[in-house]
XYZ file of C-alpha atoms in Angstrom:
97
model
C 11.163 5.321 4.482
C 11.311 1.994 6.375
C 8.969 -1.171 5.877
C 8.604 -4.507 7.853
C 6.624 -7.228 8.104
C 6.374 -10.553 6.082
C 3.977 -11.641 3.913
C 1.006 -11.276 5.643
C 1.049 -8.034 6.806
C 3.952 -4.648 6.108
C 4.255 -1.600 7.784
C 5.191 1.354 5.593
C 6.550 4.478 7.397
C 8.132 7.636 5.876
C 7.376 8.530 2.616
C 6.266 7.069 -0.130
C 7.740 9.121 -2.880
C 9.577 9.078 -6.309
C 12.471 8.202 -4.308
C 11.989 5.172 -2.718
C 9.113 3.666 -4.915
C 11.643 0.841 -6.163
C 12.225 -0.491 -2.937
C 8.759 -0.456 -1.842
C 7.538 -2.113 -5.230
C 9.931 -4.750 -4.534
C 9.184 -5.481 -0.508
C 5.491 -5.373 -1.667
C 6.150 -7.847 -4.924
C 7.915 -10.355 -2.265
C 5.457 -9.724 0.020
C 2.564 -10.546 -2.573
C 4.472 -13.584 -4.278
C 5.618 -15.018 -0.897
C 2.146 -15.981 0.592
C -1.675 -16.581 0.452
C -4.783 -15.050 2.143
C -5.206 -11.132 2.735
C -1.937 -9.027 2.514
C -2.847 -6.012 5.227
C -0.713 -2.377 4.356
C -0.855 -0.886 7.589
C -0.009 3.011 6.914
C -0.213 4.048 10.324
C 3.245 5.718 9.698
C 3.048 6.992 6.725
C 4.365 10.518 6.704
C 3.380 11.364 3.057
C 2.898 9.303 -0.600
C 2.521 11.136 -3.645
C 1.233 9.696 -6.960
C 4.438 7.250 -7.496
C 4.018 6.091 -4.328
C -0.144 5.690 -5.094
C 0.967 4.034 -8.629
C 2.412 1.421 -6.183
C -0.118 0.551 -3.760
C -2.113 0.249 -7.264
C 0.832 -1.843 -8.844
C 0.791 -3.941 -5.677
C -3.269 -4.314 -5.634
C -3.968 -5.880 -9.149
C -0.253 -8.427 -8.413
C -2.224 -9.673 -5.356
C -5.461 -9.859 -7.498
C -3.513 -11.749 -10.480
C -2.454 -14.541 -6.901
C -5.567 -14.799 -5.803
C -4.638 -12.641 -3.060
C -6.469 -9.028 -1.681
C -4.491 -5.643 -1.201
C -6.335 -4.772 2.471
C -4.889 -1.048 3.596
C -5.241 -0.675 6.928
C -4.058 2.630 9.607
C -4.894 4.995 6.315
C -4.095 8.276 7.752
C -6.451 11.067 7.245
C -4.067 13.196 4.769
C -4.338 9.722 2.989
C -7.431 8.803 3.130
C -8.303 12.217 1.379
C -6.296 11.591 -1.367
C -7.597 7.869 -1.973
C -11.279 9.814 -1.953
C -10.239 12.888 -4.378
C -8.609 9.825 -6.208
C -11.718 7.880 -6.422
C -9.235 4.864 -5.417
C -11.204 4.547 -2.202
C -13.653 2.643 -4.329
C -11.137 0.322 -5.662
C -8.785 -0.333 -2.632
C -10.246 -2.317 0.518
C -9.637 -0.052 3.370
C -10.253 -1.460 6.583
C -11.745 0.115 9.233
């Protein structure tokens, strides 16, 4: 798992698992806390994330909606993107296009 960026935009790569969840939660918390306007996800690299990893893109969403700030997810791989629609998070998230 690796993620950079600042606190306009992060690139997450690996996987987002059980395993790393702590570290993400805390790049995305800085990330969120740090700065103003849309905060893009790209997921271009994302290998896999399963529902620890989802409960932190959530987690992340609703801190930038408490700052006045949006959660944008941008990249979303197809394996992803299927399980944001089986999810119904799809309708929650902004995904760009």
């Amino acid at each position: 798992m690796h993620i950079t960026g600042d606190h306009a935009e992060l690139v997450v790569g690996g996987r987002l698992d059980v395993r790393n969840a702590a570290d993400v939660r805390l790049a995305l918390h800085r990330a969120v806390d740090g700065g103003d306007g849309d905060l893009v996800l790209d997921l271009r690299q994302l290998d896999s994330c399963d529902a620890t990893g989802l409960g932190v893109i959530m987690g992340a969403h609703r801190r930038a909606g408490r700052c006045g700030r949006r959660l944008v997810l941008r990249a979303v791989p197809p394996h992803m993107r299927r399980v944001l629609v089986a999810t119904r998070l799809h309708r929650i998230l902004t995904i760009a296009p």
